[in-house]
XYZ file of C-alpha atoms in Angstrom:
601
model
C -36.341 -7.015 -39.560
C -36.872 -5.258 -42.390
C -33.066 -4.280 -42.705
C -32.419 -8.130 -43.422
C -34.516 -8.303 -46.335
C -34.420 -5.221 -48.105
C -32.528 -4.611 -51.792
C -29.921 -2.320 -50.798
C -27.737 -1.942 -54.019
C -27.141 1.411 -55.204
C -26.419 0.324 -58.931
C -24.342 4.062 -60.666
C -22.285 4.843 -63.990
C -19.363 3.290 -64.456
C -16.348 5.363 -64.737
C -12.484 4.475 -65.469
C -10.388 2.753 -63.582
C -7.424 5.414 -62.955
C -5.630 4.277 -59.427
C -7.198 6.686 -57.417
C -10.576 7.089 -59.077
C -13.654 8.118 -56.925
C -15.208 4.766 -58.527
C -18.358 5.303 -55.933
C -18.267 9.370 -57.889
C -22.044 8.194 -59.764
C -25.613 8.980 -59.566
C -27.661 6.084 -58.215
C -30.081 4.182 -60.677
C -33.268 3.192 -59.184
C -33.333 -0.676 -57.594
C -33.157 -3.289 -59.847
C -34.205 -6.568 -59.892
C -32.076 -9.062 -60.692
C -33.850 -10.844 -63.384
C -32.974 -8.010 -65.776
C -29.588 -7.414 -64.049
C -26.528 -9.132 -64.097
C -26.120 -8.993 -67.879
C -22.436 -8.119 -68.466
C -19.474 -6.705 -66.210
C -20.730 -3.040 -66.264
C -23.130 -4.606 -64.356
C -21.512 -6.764 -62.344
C -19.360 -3.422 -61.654
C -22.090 -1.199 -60.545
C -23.520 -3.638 -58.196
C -20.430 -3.782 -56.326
C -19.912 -0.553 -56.302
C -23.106 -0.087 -54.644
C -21.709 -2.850 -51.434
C -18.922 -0.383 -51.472
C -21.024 2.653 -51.003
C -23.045 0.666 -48.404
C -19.485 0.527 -46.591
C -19.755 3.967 -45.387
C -22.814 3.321 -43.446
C -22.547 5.120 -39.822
C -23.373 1.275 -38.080
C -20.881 -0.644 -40.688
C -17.961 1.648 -40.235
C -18.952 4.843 -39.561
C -19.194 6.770 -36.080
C -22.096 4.509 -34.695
C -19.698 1.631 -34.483
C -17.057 3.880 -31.677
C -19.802 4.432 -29.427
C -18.873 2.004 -26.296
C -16.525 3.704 -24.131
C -12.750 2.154 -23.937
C -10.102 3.441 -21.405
C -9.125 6.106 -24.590
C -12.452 7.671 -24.822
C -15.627 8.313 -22.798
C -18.713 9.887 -23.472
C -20.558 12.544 -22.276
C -22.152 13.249 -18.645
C -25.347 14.436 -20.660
C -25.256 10.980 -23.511
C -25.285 7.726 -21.889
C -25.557 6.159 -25.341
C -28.044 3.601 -23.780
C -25.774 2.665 -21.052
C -22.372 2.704 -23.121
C -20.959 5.613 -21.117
C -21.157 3.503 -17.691
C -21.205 -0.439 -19.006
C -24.717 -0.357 -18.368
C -25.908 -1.237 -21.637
C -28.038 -4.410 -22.323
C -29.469 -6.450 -25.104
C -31.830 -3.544 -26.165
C -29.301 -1.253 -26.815
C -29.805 0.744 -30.228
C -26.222 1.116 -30.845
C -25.511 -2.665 -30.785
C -28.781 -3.381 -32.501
C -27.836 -1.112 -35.363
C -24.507 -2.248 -35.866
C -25.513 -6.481 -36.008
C -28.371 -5.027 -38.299
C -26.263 -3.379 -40.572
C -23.653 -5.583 -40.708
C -25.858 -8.157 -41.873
C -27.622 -5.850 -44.502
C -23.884 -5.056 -45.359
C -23.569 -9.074 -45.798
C -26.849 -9.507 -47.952
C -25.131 -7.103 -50.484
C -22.356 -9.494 -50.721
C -23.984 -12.804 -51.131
C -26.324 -10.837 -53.681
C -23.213 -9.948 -55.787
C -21.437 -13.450 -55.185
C -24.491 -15.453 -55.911
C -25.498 -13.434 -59.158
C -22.196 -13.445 -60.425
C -21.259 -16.354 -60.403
C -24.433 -17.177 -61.717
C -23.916 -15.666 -65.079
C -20.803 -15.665 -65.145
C -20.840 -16.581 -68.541
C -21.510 -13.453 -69.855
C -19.566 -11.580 -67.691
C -16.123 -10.931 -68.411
C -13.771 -11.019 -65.130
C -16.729 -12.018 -63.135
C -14.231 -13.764 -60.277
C -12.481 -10.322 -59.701
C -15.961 -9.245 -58.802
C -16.919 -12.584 -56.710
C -13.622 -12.543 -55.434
C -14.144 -8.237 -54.319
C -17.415 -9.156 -52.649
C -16.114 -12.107 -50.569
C -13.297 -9.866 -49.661
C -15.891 -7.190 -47.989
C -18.000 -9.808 -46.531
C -14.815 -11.242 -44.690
C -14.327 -8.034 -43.393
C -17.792 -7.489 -41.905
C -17.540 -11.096 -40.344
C -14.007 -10.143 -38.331
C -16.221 -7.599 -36.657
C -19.130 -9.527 -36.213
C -17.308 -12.497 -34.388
C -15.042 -10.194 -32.462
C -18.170 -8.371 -30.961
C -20.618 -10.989 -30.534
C -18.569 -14.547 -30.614
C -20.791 -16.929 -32.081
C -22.805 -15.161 -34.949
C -25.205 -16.958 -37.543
C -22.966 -17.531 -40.869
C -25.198 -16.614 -43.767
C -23.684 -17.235 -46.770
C -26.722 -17.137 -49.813
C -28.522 -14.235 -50.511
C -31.822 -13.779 -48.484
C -34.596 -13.870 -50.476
C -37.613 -14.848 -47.827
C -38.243 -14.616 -44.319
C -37.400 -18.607 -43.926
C -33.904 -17.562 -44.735
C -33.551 -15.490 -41.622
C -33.947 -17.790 -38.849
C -30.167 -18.984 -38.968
C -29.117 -20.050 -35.444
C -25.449 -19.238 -34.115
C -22.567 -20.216 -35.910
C -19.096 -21.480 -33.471
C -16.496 -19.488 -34.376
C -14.509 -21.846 -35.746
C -16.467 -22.102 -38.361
C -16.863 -18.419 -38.758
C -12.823 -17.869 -38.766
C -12.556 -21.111 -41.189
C -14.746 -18.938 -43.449
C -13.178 -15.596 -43.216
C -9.868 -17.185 -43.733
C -11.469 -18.816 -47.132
C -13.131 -15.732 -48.108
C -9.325 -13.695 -47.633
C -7.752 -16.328 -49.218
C -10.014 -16.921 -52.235
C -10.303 -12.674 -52.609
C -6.040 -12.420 -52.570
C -6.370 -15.101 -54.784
C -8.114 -12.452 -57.452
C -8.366 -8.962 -56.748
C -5.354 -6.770 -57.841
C -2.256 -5.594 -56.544
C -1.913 -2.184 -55.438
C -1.500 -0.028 -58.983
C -2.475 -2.697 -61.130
C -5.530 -0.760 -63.142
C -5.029 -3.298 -65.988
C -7.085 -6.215 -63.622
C -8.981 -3.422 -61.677
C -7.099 -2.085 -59.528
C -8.398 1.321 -57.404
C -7.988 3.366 -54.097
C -11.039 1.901 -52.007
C -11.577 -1.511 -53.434
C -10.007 -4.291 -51.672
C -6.601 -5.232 -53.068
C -4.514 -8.328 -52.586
C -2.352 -6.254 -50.015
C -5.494 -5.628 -47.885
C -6.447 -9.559 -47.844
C -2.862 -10.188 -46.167
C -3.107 -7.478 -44.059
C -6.212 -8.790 -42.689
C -5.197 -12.264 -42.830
C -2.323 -10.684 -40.541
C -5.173 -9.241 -38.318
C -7.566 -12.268 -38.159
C -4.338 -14.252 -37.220
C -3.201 -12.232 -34.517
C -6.033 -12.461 -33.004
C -6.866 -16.159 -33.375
C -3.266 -16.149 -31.659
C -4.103 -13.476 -29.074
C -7.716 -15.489 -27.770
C -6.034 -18.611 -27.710
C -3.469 -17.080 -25.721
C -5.934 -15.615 -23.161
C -8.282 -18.871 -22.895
C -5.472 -21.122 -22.817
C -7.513 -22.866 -25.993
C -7.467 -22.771 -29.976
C -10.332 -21.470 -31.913
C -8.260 -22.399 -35.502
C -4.538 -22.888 -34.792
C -2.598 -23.007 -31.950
C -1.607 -19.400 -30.716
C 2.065 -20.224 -32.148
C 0.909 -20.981 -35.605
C -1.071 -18.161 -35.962
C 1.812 -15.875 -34.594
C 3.824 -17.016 -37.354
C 0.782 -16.588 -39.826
C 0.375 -12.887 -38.650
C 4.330 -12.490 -38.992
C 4.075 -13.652 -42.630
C 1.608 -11.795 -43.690
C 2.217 -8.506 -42.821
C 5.756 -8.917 -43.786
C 4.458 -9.755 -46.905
C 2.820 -6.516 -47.041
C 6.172 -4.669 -45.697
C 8.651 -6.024 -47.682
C 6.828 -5.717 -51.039
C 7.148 -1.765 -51.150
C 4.279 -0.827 -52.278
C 3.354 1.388 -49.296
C 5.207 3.601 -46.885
C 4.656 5.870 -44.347
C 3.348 9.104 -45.221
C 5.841 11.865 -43.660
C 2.786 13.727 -42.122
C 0.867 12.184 -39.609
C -1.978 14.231 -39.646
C -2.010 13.984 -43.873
C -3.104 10.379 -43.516
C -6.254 11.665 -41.690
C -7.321 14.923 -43.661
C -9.817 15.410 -46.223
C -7.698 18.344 -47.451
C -5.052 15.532 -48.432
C -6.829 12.481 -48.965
C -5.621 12.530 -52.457
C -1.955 13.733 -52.315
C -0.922 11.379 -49.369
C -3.136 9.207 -47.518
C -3.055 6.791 -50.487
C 0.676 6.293 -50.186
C -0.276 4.716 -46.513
C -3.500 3.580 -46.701
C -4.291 0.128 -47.861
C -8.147 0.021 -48.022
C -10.530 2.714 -47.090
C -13.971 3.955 -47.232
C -14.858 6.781 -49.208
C -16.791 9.303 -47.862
C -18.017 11.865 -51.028
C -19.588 15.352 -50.834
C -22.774 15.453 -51.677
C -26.280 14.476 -50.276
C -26.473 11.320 -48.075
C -22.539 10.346 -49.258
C -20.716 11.757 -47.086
C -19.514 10.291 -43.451
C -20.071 11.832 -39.874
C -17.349 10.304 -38.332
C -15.418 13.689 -38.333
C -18.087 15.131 -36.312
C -17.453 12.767 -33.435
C -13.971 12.733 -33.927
C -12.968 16.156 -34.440
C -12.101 19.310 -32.890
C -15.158 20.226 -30.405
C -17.114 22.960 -31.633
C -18.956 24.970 -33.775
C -20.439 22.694 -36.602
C -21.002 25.325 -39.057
C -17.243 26.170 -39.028
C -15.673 22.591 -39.027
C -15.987 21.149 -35.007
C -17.513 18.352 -33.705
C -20.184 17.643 -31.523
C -18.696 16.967 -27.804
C -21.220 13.993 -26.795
C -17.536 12.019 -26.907
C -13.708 13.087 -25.712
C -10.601 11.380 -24.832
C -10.431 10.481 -21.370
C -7.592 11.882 -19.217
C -5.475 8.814 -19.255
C -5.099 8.523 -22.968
C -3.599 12.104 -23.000
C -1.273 10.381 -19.888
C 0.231 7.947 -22.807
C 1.720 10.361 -24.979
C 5.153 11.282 -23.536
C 6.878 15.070 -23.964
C 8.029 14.559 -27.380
C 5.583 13.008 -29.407
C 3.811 16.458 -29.697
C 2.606 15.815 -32.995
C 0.364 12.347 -32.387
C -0.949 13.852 -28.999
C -1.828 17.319 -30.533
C -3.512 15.865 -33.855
C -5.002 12.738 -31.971
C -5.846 14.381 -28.414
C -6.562 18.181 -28.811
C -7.512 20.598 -25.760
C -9.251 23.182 -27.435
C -12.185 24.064 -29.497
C -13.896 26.215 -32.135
C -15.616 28.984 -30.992
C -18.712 30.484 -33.258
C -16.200 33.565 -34.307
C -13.824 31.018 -36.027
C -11.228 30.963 -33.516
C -10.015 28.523 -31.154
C -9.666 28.489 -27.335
C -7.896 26.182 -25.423
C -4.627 24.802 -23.615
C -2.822 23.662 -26.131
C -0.751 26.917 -27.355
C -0.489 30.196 -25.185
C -2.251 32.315 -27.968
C -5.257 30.398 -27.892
C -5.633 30.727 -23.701
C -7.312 34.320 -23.908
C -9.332 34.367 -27.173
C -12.568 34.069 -24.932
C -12.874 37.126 -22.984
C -15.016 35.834 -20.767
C -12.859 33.120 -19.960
C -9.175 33.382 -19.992
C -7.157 30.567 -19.225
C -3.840 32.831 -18.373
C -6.148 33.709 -15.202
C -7.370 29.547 -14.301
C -4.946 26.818 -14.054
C -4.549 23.572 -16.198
C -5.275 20.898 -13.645
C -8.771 19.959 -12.615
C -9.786 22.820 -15.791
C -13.087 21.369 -16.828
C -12.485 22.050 -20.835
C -11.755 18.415 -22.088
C -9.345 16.335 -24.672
C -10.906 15.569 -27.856
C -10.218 12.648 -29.928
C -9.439 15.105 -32.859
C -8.347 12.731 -35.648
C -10.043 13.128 -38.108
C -11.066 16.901 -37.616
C -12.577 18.984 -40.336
C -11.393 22.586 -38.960
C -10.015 24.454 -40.357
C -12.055 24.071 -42.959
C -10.845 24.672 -47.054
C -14.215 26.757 -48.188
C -16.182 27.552 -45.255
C -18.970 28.718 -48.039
C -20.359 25.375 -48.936
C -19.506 23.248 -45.950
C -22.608 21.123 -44.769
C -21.716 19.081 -41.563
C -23.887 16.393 -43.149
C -22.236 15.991 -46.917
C -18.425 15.959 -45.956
C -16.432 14.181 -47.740
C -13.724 12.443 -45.823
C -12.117 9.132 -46.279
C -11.660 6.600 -43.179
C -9.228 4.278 -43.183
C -9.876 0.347 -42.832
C -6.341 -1.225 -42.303
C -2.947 1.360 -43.375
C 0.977 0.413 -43.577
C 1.437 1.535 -39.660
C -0.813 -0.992 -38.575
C 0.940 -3.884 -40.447
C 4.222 -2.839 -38.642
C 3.065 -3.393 -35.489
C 1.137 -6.227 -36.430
C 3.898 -7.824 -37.441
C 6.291 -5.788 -34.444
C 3.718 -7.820 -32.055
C 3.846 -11.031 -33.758
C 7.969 -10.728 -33.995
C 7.743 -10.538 -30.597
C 5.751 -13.610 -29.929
C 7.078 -15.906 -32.363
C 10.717 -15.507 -31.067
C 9.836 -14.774 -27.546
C 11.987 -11.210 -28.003
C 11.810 -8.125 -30.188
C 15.233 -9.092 -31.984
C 18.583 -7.045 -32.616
C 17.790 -3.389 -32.453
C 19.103 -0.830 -35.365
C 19.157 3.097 -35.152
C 15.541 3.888 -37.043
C 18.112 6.487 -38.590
C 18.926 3.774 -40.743
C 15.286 2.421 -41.896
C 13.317 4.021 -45.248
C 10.064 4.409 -44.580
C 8.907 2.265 -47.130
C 9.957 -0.740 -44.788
C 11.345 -2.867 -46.798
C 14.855 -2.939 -44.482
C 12.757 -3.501 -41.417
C 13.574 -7.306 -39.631
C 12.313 -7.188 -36.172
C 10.144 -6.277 -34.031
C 12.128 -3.215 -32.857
C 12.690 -2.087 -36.600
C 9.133 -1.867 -37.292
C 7.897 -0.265 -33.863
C 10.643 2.094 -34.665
C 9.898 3.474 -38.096
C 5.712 3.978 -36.899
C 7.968 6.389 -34.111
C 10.212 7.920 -36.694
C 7.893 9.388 -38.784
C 6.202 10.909 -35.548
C 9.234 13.568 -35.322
C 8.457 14.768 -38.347
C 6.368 18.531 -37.983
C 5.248 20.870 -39.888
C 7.069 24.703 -40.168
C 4.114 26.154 -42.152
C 1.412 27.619 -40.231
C 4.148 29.001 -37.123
C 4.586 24.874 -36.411
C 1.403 25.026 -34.514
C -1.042 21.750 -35.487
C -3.970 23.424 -34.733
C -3.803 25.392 -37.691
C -3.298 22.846 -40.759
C -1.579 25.553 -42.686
C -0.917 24.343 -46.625
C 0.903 23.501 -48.204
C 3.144 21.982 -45.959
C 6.919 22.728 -45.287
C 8.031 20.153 -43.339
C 10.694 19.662 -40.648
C 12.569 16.874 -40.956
C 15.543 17.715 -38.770
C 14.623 15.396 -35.870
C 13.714 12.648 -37.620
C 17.123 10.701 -36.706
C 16.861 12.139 -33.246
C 16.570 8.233 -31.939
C 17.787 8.760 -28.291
C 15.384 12.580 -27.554
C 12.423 13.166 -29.790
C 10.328 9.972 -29.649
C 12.756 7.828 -28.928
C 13.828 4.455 -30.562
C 12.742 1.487 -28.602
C 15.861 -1.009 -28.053
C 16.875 -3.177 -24.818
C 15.770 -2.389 -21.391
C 14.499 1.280 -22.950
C 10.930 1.805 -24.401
C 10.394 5.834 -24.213
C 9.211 7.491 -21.511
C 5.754 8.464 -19.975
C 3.995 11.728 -19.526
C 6.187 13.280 -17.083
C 9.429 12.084 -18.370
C 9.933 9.304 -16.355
C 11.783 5.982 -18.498
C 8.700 3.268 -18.491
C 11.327 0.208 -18.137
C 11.964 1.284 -14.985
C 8.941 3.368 -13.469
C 7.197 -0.030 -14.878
C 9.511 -2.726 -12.731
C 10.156 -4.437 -15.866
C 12.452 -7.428 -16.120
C 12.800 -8.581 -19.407
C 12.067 -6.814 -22.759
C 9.710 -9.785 -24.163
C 7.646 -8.681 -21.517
C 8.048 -4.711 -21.935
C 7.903 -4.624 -25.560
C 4.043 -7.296 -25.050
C 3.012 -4.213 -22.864
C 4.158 -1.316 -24.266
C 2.947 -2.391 -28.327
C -0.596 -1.659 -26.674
C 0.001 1.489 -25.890
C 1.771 2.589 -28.802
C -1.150 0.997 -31.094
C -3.209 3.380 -28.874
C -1.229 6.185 -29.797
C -0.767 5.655 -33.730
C -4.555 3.915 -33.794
C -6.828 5.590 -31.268
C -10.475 6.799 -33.116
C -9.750 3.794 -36.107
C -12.422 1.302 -36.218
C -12.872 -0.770 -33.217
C -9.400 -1.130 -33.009
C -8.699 -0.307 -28.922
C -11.261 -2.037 -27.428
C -10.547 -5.115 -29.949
C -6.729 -5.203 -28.764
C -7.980 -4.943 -25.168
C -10.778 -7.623 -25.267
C -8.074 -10.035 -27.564
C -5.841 -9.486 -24.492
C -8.262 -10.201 -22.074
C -7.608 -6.857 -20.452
C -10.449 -5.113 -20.814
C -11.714 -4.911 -17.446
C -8.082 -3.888 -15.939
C -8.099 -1.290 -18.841
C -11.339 0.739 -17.591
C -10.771 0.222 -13.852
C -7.324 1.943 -14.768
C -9.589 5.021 -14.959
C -9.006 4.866 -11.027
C -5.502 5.497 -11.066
C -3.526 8.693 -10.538
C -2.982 10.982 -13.172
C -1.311 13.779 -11.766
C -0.769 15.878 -14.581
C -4.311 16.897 -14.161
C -6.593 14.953 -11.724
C -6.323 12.405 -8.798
C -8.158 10.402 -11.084
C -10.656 10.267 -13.878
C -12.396 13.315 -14.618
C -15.995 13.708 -14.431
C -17.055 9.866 -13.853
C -17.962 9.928 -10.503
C -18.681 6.677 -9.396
C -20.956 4.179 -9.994
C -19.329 4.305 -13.644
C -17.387 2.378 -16.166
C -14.755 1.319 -13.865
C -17.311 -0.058 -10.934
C -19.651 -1.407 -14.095
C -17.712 -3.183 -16.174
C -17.589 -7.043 -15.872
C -15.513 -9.928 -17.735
C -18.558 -10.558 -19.390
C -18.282 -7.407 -21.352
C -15.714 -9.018 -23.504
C -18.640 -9.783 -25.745
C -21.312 -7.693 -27.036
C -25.030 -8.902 -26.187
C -26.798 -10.405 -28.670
C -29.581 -7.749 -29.790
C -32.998 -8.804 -28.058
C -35.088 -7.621 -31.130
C -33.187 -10.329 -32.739
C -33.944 -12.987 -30.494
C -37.261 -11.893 -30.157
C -37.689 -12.318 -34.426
C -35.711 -15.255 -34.159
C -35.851 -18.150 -31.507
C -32.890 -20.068 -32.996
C -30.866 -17.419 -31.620
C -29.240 -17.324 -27.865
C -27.730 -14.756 -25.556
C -24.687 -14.264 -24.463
C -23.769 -14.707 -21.009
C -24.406 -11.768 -18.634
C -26.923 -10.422 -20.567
């Protein structure tokens, strides 16, 4: 317990307030107390930064958080993870412990900075940008909190004794009613995107981000009530419309586009020059010791550490590389990479011919590609190859991770379109949309331009991914290819899968309300996999999670009669409707008897 009542405010120098500032780029002060704290906005400042830095935590939003396998990804035969590879897992799981844990350490921070605040705020000038920033994160860490567990005790005052911690289960209702409040009161404060005049910069939550998760929270209020047939807040139809609104909101105002790139939204080697044209709030990961994040070492390119790979103990699973189809070469190669980095700096693997033979011992022009037991990564945010191999540490890497960016508001809003007018709407040619997305109307327009910018490649480098050559030199001649290279998505056609084969008709669909409700999944897979908790979230919100990992059982015949190393009993035997929520952690209940379990567990 001592995670709920610890001081954790890393309280740092103050620097300016350029637009995309490292304002977390300070040397941590000792702890305060905060009798002599709290005296004017510098302070005010530095505590918050310090709940930002506490943001990049590995169990807030960090790797530990993408541990539970989804249909997308899978774990190791040598790491069960507790019992997350094989829906095993049960209320003593460290994973699941750690993240409630954090979370609500996370949470402390905030009701520290809201409740000190706003008590002197007379002597501290803008003090309800800095209320307003805090509620803001602690909605945030809330959304995940009542999408994994349900019911969750709703602590809103600091914690100052042990009394304060034996808060029995909130409904969610009431949890929603105060995330809504929180987004609401935070939009209501916080700047615009570019506004350094109130306080605007990359990282801190902006008015932009509050509607964009207002758009999320909304969707899926709408989505559960959907799937249980009752509301939580809001009928399912109101909250379609809310999510609609929002994220057009966010669209329409132009302050954020589409960076031409894919991969540049993802890489620390651009995380200045072009992820902050996409993405709306992030965490920052710095270089240094303890700052940076280790997400890129789960979610990488498998291999050597030393040289920029990952550690293997998860890949993609065989059917998420089934959901990319011929064309969209780019998203499959960045996202879902067959290859790795060997300890002399080069890679081996399927992906290009002159990387089949660079291990001797084992060359791939002499084994064939189906049943080969070298395995998919989920390489998106991949450190090889690496800018100065000299002073890499694994463990002080500085990469940014993305909370909530411009493609996810399209389909956001392409999936809310699609509800709220039972149909996608009149198609145009994406040929014709900016990628700004401010021409974008329906649901087609805005599934369309996330697809656009996937024909985009770059020529630098011999066009192979692999090798991130800089700077780029891009190839845009495809990009109004709408009918061959990732096709546009328009009536009775919505791309093709693997193999080539049109999905509106290998998938017996009859209606395009109905095609465009399934296939949005699958492209949010394919523009989201490896963010947040993002997949399983859409699949629990559906109430498909259980069809999702039994799908493991299906053909796949690019490369297996089914699922590759998860011989059964696994995941797809395992896995129960009950797994929809996330147990409630036993050392919890055992600290605090106001608490229940969830059923199942």
């Amino acid at each position: 317990m001592k995670s709920h009542i610890s001081i954790i405010i890393a309280i740092g120098i103050s620097i300016g307030l350029s637009s995309c500032a490292k304002f977390l780029e300070e040397d941590p002060k000792d702890i305060l107390s905060t009798q002599n704290f709290y005296e004017n906005e510098l302070d005010a400042r530095q505590a918050m930064n310090g709940t930002y830095r506490y943001l990049t935590d590995e169990y807030v939003t960090g790797h530990g958080t993408k541990q539970i396998s989804t249909d997308l990804t899978k774990r190791a035969d040598w790491d069960e993870g507790g019992g997350l590879r094989n829906y095993k897992f049960g209320a003593d799981n460290d994973y699941i412990t750690q993240m409630w844990q954090h979370h609500y350490t996370a949470i402390k921070n905030c009701n520290s900075v809201i409740d000190n605040v706003t008590e002197h705020q007379d002597r501290i000038n803008n003090w309800e940008r800095y209320v307003a920033e805090a509620r803001g994160v602690r909605a945030y860490l809330y959304f995940d909190l009542v999408r994994w567990f349900g019911d969750v005790p709703l602590v809103l005052k600091e914690t100052k004794s042990l009394n304060d911690l034996k808060v029995a289960r909130s409904p969610q209702k009431q949890v929603f009613e105060q995330i809504i409040a929180d987004f609401n009161y935070a939009m209501a404060h916080v700047a615009e995107k570019g506004d350094t005049n109130n306080g605007y910069q990359y990282g801190r939550i902006s008015k932009d981000a509050c509607r964009g998760f207002l758009a999320k929270v909304h969707l899926w209020l709408a989505s559960v009530a959907t799937r249980d047939g009752r509301e939580i807040v809001g009928s399912a139809a109101e909250n379609y419309t809310k999510a609609m609104n929002y994220a057009k909101e966010v669209i329409q105002s132009g302050r954020y586009q589409l960076v031409e790139y894919y991969p540049d939204v993802f890489n620390a080697k651009t995380k200045v020059s072009e992820a902050p044209k996409e993405v709306i709030w992030c965490v920052q990961g710095l270089t240094g010791d303890d700052t940076g994040t280790l997400t890129g070492m789960v979610y990488g390119m498998r291999g050597n550490e030393n040289l920029g790979g990952s550690w293997d103990n998860i890949s993609s699973s065989d059917y998420h590389r089934m959901i990319y189809e011929p064309s969209d070469s780019i998203r499959r190669l960045w996202n879902c990479p067959r290859a790795q980095v060997l300890d002399n700096g080069k890679i081996w693997g399927w992906d290009y011919r002159i990387y089949w033979d660079t291990r001797a011992d084992q060359k791939l022009s002499e084994a064939t590609e189906n049943n080969n037991w070298v395995m998919w990564s989920i390489g998106k945010f991949r450190r090889f190859p690496l800018a100065d191999t000299s002073s890499y540490n694994y463990k002080n890497f500085g990469m940014d991770e993305p909370l909530l960016r411009f493609a996810d508001v399209l389909l956001i809003y392409a999936e809310a379109y699609n509800e709220v007018n039972h149909s996608p709407g009149a198609y145009t040619p994406s040929s014709n949309l900016t990628l700004n997305g401010t021409n974008v109307q329906s649901a087609y327009d805005a599934v369309n331009l996330v697809r656009k910018r996937a024909r985009i490649s770059n020529k630098a480098g011999g066009r192979v991914v692999h090798r991130d050559a800089l700077p780029r030199d891009l190839d845009r001649s495809h990009i109004n290819a709408i009918d061959n290279v990732v096709p546009d998505w328009k009536t009775a056609s919505y791309g093709y899968d693997y193999a080539g084969s049109d999905l509106y008709t290998a998938k017996h669909y009859t209606n395009d309300y109905t095609a465009f409700r399934t296939e949005i999944l699958n492209e949010r897979a394919r523009e989201l996999v490896g963010e947040t908790t993002d997949r399983w979230c859409d699949l629990v919100r559906r109430g498909i999670l259980v069809q999702a990992l039994q799908n493991w059982r299906i053909n796949n015949p690019f490369i297996s009669s089914e699922e590759r190393r998860i011989p059964a009993p696994a995941a797809p035997e395992n896995i129960r409707p009950y797994h929809q929520l996330l147990p409630i952690p036993l050392s919890e209940i055992d600290a605090n008897k106001n608490l229940t379990q969830n059923p199942g567990y």
